[in-house]
PDB file of C-alpha atoms in Angstrom:
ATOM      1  CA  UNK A 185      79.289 122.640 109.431  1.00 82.00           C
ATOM      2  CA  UNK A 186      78.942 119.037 110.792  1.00 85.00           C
ATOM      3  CA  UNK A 187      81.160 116.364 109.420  1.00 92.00           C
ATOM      4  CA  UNK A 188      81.722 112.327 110.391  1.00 95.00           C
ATOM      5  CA  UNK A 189      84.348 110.815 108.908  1.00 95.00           C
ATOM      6  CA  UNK A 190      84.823 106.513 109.085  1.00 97.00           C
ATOM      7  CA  UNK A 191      88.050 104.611 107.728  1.00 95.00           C
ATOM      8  CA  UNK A 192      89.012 102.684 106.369  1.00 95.00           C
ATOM      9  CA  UNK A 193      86.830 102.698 103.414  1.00 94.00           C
ATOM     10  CA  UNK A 194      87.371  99.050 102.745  1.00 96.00           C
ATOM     11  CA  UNK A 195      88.523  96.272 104.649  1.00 96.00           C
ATOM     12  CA  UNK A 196      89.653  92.455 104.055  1.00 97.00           C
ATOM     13  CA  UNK A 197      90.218  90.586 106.618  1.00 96.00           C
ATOM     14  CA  UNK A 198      91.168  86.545 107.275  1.00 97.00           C
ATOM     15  CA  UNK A 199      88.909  84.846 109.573  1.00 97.00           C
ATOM     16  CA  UNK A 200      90.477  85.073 113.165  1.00 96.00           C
ATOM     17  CA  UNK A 201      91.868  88.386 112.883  1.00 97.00           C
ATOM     18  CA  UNK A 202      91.293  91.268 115.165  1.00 96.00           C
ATOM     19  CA  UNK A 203      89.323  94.417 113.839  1.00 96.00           C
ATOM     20  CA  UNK A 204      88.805  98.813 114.624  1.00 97.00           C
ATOM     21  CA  UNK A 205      87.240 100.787 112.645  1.00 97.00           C
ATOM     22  CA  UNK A 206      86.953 104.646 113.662  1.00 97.00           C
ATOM     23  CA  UNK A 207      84.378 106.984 113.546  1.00 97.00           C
ATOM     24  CA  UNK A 208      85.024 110.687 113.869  1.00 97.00           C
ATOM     25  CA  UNK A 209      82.430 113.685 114.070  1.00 96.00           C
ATOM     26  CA  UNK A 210      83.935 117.335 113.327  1.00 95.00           C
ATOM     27  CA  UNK A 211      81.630 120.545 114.398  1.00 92.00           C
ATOM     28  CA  UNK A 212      79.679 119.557 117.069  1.00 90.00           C
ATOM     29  CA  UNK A 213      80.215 118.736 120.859  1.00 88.00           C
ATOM     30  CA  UNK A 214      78.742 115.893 122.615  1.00 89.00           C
ATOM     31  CA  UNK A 215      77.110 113.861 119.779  1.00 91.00           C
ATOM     32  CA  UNK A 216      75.003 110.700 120.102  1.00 90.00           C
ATOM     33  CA  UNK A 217      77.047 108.354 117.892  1.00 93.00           C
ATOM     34  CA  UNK A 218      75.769 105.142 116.072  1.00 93.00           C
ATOM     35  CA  UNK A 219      77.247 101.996 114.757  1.00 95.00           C
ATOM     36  CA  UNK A 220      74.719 100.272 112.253  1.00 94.00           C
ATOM     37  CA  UNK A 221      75.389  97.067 110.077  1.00 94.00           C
ATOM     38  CA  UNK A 222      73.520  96.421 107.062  1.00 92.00           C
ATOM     39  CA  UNK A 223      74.261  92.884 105.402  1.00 86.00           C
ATOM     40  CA  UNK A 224      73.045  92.016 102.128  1.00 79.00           C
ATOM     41  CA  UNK A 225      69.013  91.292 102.256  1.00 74.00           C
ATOM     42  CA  UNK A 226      68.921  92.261 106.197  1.00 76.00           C
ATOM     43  CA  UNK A 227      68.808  95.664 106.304  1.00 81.00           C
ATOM     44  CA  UNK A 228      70.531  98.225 108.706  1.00 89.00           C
ATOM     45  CA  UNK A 229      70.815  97.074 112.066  1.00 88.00           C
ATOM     46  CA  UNK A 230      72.045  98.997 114.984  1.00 89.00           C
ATOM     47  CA  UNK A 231      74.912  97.410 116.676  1.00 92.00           C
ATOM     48  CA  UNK A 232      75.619  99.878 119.438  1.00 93.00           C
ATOM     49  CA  UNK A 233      75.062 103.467 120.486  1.00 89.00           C
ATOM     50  CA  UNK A 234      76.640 105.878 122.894  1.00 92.00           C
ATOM     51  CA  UNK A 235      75.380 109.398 124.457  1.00 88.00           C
ATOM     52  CA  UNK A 236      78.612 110.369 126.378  1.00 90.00           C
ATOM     53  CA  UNK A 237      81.889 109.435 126.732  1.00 92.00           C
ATOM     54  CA  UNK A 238      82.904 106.079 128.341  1.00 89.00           C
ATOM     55  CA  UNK A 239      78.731 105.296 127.769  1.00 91.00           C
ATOM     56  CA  UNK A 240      78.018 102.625 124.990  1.00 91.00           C
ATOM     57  CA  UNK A 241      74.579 100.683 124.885  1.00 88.00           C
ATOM     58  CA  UNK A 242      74.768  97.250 123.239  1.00 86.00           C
ATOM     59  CA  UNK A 243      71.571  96.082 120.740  1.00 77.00           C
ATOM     60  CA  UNK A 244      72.460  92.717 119.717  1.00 75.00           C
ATOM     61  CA  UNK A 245      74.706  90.109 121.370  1.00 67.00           C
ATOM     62  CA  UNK A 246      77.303  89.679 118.808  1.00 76.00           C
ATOM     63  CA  UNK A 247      81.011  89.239 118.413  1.00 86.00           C
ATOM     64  CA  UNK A 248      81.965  93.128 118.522  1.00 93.00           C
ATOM     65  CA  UNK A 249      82.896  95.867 120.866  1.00 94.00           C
ATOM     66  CA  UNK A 250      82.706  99.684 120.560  1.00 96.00           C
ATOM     67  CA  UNK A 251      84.211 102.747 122.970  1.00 95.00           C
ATOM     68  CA  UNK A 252      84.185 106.044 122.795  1.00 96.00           C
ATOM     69  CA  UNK A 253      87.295 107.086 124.282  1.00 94.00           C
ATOM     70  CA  UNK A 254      87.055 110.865 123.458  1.00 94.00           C
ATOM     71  CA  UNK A 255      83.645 113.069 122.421  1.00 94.00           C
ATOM     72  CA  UNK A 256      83.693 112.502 119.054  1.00 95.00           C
ATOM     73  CA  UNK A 257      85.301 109.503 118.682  1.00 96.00           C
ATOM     74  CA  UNK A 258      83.815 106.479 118.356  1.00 97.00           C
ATOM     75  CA  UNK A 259      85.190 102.994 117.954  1.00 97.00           C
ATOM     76  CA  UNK A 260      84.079  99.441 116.212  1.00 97.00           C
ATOM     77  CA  UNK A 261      86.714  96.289 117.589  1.00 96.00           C
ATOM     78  CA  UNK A 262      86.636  92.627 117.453  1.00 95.00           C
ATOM     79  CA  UNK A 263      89.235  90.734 118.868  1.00 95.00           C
ATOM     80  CA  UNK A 264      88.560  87.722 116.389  1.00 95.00           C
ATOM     81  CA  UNK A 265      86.716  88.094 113.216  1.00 95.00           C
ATOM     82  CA  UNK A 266      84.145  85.265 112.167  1.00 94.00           C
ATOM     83  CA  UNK A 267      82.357  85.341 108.518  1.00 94.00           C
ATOM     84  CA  UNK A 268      79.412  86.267 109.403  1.00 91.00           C
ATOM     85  CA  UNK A 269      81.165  89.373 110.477  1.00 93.00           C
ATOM     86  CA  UNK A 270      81.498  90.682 106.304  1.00 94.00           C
ATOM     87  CA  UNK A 271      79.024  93.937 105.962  1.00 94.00           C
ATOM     88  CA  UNK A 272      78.645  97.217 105.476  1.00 95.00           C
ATOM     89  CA  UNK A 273      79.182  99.020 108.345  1.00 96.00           C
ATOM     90  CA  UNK A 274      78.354 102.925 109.180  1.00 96.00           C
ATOM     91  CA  UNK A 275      78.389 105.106 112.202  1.00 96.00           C
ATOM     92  CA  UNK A 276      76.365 107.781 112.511  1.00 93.00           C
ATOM     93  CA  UNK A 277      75.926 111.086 114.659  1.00 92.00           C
ATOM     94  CA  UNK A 278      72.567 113.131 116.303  1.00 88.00           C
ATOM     95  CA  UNK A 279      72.103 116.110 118.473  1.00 84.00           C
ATOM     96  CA  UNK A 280      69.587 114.326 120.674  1.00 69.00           C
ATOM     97  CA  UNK A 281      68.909 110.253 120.857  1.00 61.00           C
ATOM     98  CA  UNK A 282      65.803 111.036 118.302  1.00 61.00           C
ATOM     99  CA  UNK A 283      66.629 113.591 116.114  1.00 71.00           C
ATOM    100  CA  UNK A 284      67.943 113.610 112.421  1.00 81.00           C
ATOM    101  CA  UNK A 285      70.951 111.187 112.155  1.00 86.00           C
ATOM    102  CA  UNK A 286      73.796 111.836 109.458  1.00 90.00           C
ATOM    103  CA  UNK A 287      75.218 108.681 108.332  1.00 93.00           C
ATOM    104  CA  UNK A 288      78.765 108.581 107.327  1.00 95.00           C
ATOM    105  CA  UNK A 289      80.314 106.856 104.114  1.00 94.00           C
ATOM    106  CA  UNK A 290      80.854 103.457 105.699  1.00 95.00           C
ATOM    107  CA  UNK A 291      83.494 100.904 105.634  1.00 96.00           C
ATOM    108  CA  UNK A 292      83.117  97.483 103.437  1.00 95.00           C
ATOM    109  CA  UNK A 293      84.366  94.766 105.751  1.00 96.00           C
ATOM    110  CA  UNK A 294      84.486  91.509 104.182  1.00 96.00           C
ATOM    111  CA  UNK A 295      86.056  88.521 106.221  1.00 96.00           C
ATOM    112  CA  UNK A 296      87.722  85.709 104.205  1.00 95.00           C
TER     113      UNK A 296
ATOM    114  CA  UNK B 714      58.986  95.578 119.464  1.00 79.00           C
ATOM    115  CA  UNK B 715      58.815  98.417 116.531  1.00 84.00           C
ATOM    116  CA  UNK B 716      59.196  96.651 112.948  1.00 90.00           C
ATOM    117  CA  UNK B 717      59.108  98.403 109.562  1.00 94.00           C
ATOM    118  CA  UNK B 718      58.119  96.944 106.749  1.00 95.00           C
ATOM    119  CA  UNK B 719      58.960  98.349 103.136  1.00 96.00           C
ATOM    120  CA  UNK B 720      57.221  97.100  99.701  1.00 93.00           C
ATOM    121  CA  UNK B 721      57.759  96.561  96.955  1.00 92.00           C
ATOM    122  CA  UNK B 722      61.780  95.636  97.642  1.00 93.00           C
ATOM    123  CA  UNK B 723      62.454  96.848  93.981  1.00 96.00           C
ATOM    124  CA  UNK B 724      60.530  99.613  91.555  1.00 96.00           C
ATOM    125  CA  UNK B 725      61.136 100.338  88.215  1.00 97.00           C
ATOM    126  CA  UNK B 726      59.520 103.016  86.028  1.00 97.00           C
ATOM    127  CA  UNK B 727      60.169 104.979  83.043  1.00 97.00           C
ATOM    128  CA  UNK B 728      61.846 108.391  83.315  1.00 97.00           C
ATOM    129  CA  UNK B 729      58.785 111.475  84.192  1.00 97.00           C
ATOM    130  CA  UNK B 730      56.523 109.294  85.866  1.00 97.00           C
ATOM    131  CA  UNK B 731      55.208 110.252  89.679  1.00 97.00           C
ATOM    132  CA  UNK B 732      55.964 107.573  92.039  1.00 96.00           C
ATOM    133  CA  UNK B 733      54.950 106.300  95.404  1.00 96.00           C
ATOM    134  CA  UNK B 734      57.062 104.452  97.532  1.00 97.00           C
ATOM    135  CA  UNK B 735      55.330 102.159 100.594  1.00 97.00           C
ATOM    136  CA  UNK B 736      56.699 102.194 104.232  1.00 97.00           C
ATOM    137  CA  UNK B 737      54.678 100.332 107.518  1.00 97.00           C
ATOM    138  CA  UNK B 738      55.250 100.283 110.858  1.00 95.00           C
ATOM    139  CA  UNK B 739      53.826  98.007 113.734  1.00 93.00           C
ATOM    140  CA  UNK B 740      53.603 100.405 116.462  1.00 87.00           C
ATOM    141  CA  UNK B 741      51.626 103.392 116.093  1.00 84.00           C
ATOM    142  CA  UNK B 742      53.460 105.060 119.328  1.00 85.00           C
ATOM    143  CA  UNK B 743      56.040 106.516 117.041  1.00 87.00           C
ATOM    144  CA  UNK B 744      57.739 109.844 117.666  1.00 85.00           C
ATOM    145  CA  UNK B 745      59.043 110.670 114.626  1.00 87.00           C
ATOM    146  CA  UNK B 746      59.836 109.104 110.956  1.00 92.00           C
ATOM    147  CA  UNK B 747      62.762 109.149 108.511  1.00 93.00           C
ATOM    148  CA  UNK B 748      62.915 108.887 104.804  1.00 96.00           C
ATOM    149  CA  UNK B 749      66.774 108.025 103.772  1.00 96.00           C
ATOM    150  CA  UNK B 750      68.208 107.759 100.542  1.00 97.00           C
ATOM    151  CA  UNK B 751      71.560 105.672  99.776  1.00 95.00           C
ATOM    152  CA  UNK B 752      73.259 105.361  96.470  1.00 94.00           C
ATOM    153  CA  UNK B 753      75.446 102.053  95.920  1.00 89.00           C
ATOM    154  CA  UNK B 754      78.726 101.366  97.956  1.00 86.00           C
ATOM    155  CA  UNK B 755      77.753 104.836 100.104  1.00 89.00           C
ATOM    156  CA  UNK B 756      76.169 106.271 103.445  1.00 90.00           C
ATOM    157  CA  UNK B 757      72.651 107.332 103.855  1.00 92.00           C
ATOM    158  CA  UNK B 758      71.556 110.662 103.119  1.00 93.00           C
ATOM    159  CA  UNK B 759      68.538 112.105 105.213  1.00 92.00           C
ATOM    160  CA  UNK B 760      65.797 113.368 103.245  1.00 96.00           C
ATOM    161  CA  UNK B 761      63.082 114.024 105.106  1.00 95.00           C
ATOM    162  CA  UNK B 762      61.662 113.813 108.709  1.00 91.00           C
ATOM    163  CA  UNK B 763      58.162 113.866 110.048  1.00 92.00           C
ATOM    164  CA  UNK B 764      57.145 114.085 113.410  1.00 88.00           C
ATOM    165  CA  UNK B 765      54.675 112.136 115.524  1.00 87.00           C
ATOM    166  CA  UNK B 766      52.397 115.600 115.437  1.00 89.00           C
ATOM    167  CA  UNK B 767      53.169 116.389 111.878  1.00 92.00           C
ATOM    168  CA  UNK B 768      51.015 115.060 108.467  1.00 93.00           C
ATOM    169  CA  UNK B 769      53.887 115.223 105.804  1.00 95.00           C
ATOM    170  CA  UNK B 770      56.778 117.220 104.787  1.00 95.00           C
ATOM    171  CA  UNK B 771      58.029 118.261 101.395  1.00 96.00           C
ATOM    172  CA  UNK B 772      61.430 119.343  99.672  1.00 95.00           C
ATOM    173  CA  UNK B 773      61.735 119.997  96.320  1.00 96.00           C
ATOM    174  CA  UNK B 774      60.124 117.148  94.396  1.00 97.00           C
ATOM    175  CA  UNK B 775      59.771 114.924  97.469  1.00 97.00           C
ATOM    176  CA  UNK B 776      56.904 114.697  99.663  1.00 97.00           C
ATOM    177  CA  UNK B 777      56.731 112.354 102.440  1.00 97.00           C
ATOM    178  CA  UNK B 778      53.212 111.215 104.361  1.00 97.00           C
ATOM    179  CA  UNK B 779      52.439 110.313 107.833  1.00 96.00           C
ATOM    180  CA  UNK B 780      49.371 108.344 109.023  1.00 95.00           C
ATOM    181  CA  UNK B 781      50.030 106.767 112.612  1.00 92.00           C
ATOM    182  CA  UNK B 782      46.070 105.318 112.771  1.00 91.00           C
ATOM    183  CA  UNK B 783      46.944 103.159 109.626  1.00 94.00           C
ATOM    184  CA  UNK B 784      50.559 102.523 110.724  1.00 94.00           C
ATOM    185  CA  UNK B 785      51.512 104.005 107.051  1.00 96.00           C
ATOM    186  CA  UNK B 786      54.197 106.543 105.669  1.00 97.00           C
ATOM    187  CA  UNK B 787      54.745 107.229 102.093  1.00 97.00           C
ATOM    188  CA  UNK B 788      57.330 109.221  99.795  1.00 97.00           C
ATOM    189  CA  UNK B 789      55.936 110.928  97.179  1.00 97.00           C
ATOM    190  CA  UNK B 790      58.350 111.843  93.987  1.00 97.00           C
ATOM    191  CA  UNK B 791      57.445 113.830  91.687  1.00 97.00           C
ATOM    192  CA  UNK B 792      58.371 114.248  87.972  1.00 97.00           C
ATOM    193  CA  UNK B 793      61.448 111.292  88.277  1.00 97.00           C
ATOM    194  CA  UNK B 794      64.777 111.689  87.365  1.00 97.00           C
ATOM    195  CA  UNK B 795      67.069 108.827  86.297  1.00 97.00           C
ATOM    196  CA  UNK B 796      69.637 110.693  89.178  1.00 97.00           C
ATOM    197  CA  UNK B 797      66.519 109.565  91.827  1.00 97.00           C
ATOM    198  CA  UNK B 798      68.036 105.898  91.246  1.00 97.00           C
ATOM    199  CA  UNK B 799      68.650 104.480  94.572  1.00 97.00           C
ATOM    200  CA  UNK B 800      67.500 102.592  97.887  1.00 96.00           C
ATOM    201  CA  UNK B 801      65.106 104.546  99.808  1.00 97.00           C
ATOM    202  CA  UNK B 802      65.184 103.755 103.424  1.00 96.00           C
ATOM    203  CA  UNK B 803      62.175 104.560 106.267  1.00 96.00           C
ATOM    204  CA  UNK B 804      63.179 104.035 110.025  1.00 93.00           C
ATOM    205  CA  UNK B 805      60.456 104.961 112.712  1.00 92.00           C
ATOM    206  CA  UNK B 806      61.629 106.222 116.223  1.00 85.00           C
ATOM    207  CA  UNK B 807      59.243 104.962 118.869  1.00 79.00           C
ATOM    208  CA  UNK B 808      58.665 106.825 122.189  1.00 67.00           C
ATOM    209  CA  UNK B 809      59.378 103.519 124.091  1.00 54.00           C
ATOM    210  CA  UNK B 810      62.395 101.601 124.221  1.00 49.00           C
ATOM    211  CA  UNK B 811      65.806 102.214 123.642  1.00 51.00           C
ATOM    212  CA  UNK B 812      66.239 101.754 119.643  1.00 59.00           C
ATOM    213  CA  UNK B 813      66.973 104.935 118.635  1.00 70.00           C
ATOM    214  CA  UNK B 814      66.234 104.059 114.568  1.00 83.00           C
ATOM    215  CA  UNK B 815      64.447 100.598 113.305  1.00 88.00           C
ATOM    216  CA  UNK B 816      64.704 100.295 109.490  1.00 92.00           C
ATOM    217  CA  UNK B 817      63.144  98.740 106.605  1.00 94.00           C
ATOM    218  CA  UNK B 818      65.002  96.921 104.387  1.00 93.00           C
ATOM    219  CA  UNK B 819      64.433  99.285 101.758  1.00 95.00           C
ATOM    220  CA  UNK B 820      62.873 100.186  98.467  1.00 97.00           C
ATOM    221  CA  UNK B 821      65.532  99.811  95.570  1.00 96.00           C
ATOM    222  CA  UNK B 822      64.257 102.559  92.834  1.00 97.00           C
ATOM    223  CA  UNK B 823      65.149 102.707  88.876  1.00 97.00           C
ATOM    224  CA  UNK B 824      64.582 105.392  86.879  1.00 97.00           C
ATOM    225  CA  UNK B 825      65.088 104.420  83.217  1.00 97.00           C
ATOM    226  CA  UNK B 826      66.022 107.412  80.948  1.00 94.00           C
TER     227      UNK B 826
END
């Protein structure tokens, strides 16, 4: 069976400070993989997708990065934090770009 | 540009009682439709998908509706539990474009034992 794995599960961090979280997918081969953001009263918002390796689609101009640097890896960086940054983030995995997508447990990132 | 649209933002209702919960979308081109549920602090947990062709799927005591004419979806639940407490989440998938998921901002349910 399918698992996706994110840590860390929490995360405080000073304004200014550099950020990764990691995504991971076990029991499947060449996911599309998700990074979503949902802030308090905004809803989830996708940040950035990717359907292959090396390939990452952007949805919002913003102040964060992601790469996939293997198949089932997938990656969520700034290199300086703002505020506005604080959220709930969660990545998520599908067989095809429209299909079913299984979320994973999310990381709490709030920026002081 | 696909937006979704779900009311009321809160429900509250007495343990037993059948519920309805409200999800819109603004374009009617939609290949397929999610109902997600997510409990505090945690991910989201699929619960049912309908497809563009399809009228409504059911598991168990759920049963979610599809109208694209009206723009409408609904989630049936039947018989509620006080473990149904949650946010329930729709998110359309439109045939054009490049967003995979759009969401609402959710429907946050209480089931009072």
């Amino acid at each position: 069976s399918q698992t996706i794995h994110q840590w860390p599960a929490t995360l405080v961090q000073p304004v200014g400070s550099p950020l990764s979280l990691e995504c991971t997918v076990e029991g499947t081969s060449n996911p599309n993989l998700y990074w979503y953001r949902q802030a308090a009263g905004r809803g989830l918002q996708l940040l950035f997708y990717s359907v292959g390796i090396g390939q990452i689609s952007s949805e919002v101009p913003q102040n964060l990065s992601a790469s996939r640097p293997q198949d089932r890896q997938f990656i969520l960086s700034s290199k300086k934090l703002l505020l506005s940054d604080s959220g709930f983030y969660l990545c998520a995995w599908s067989v095809q770009n429209l299909d079913t997508q299984y979320f994973g447990p999310g990381t709490r990132l709030t920026v002081l | 540009k696909q937006e979704v649209t779900q009311i009321p933002a809160a429900l509250s209702v007495p343990e037993g009682e059948n519920l309805v919960l409200n999800c819109s979308f603004t374009d009617s081109a939609i290949y397929n439709l999610q109902w997600f549920r997510q409990d505090p602090g945690k991910g989201l947990t699929s619960l049912l998908l309908i497809q563009s062709s399809q009228r409504e799927q059911t598991s168990g005591r759920l049963n979610a509706s599809l109208d694209k004419s009206s723009g409408r979806s609904t989630l049936y639940i039947a018989a509620s539990q006080p473990g149904d407490s949650a946010t329930y989440l729709c998110a359309a998938t439109t045939t054009q474009g490049n967003t995979p998921l759009v969401f609402g901002k959710g429907t946050r349910l209480s089931v009072i034992a």
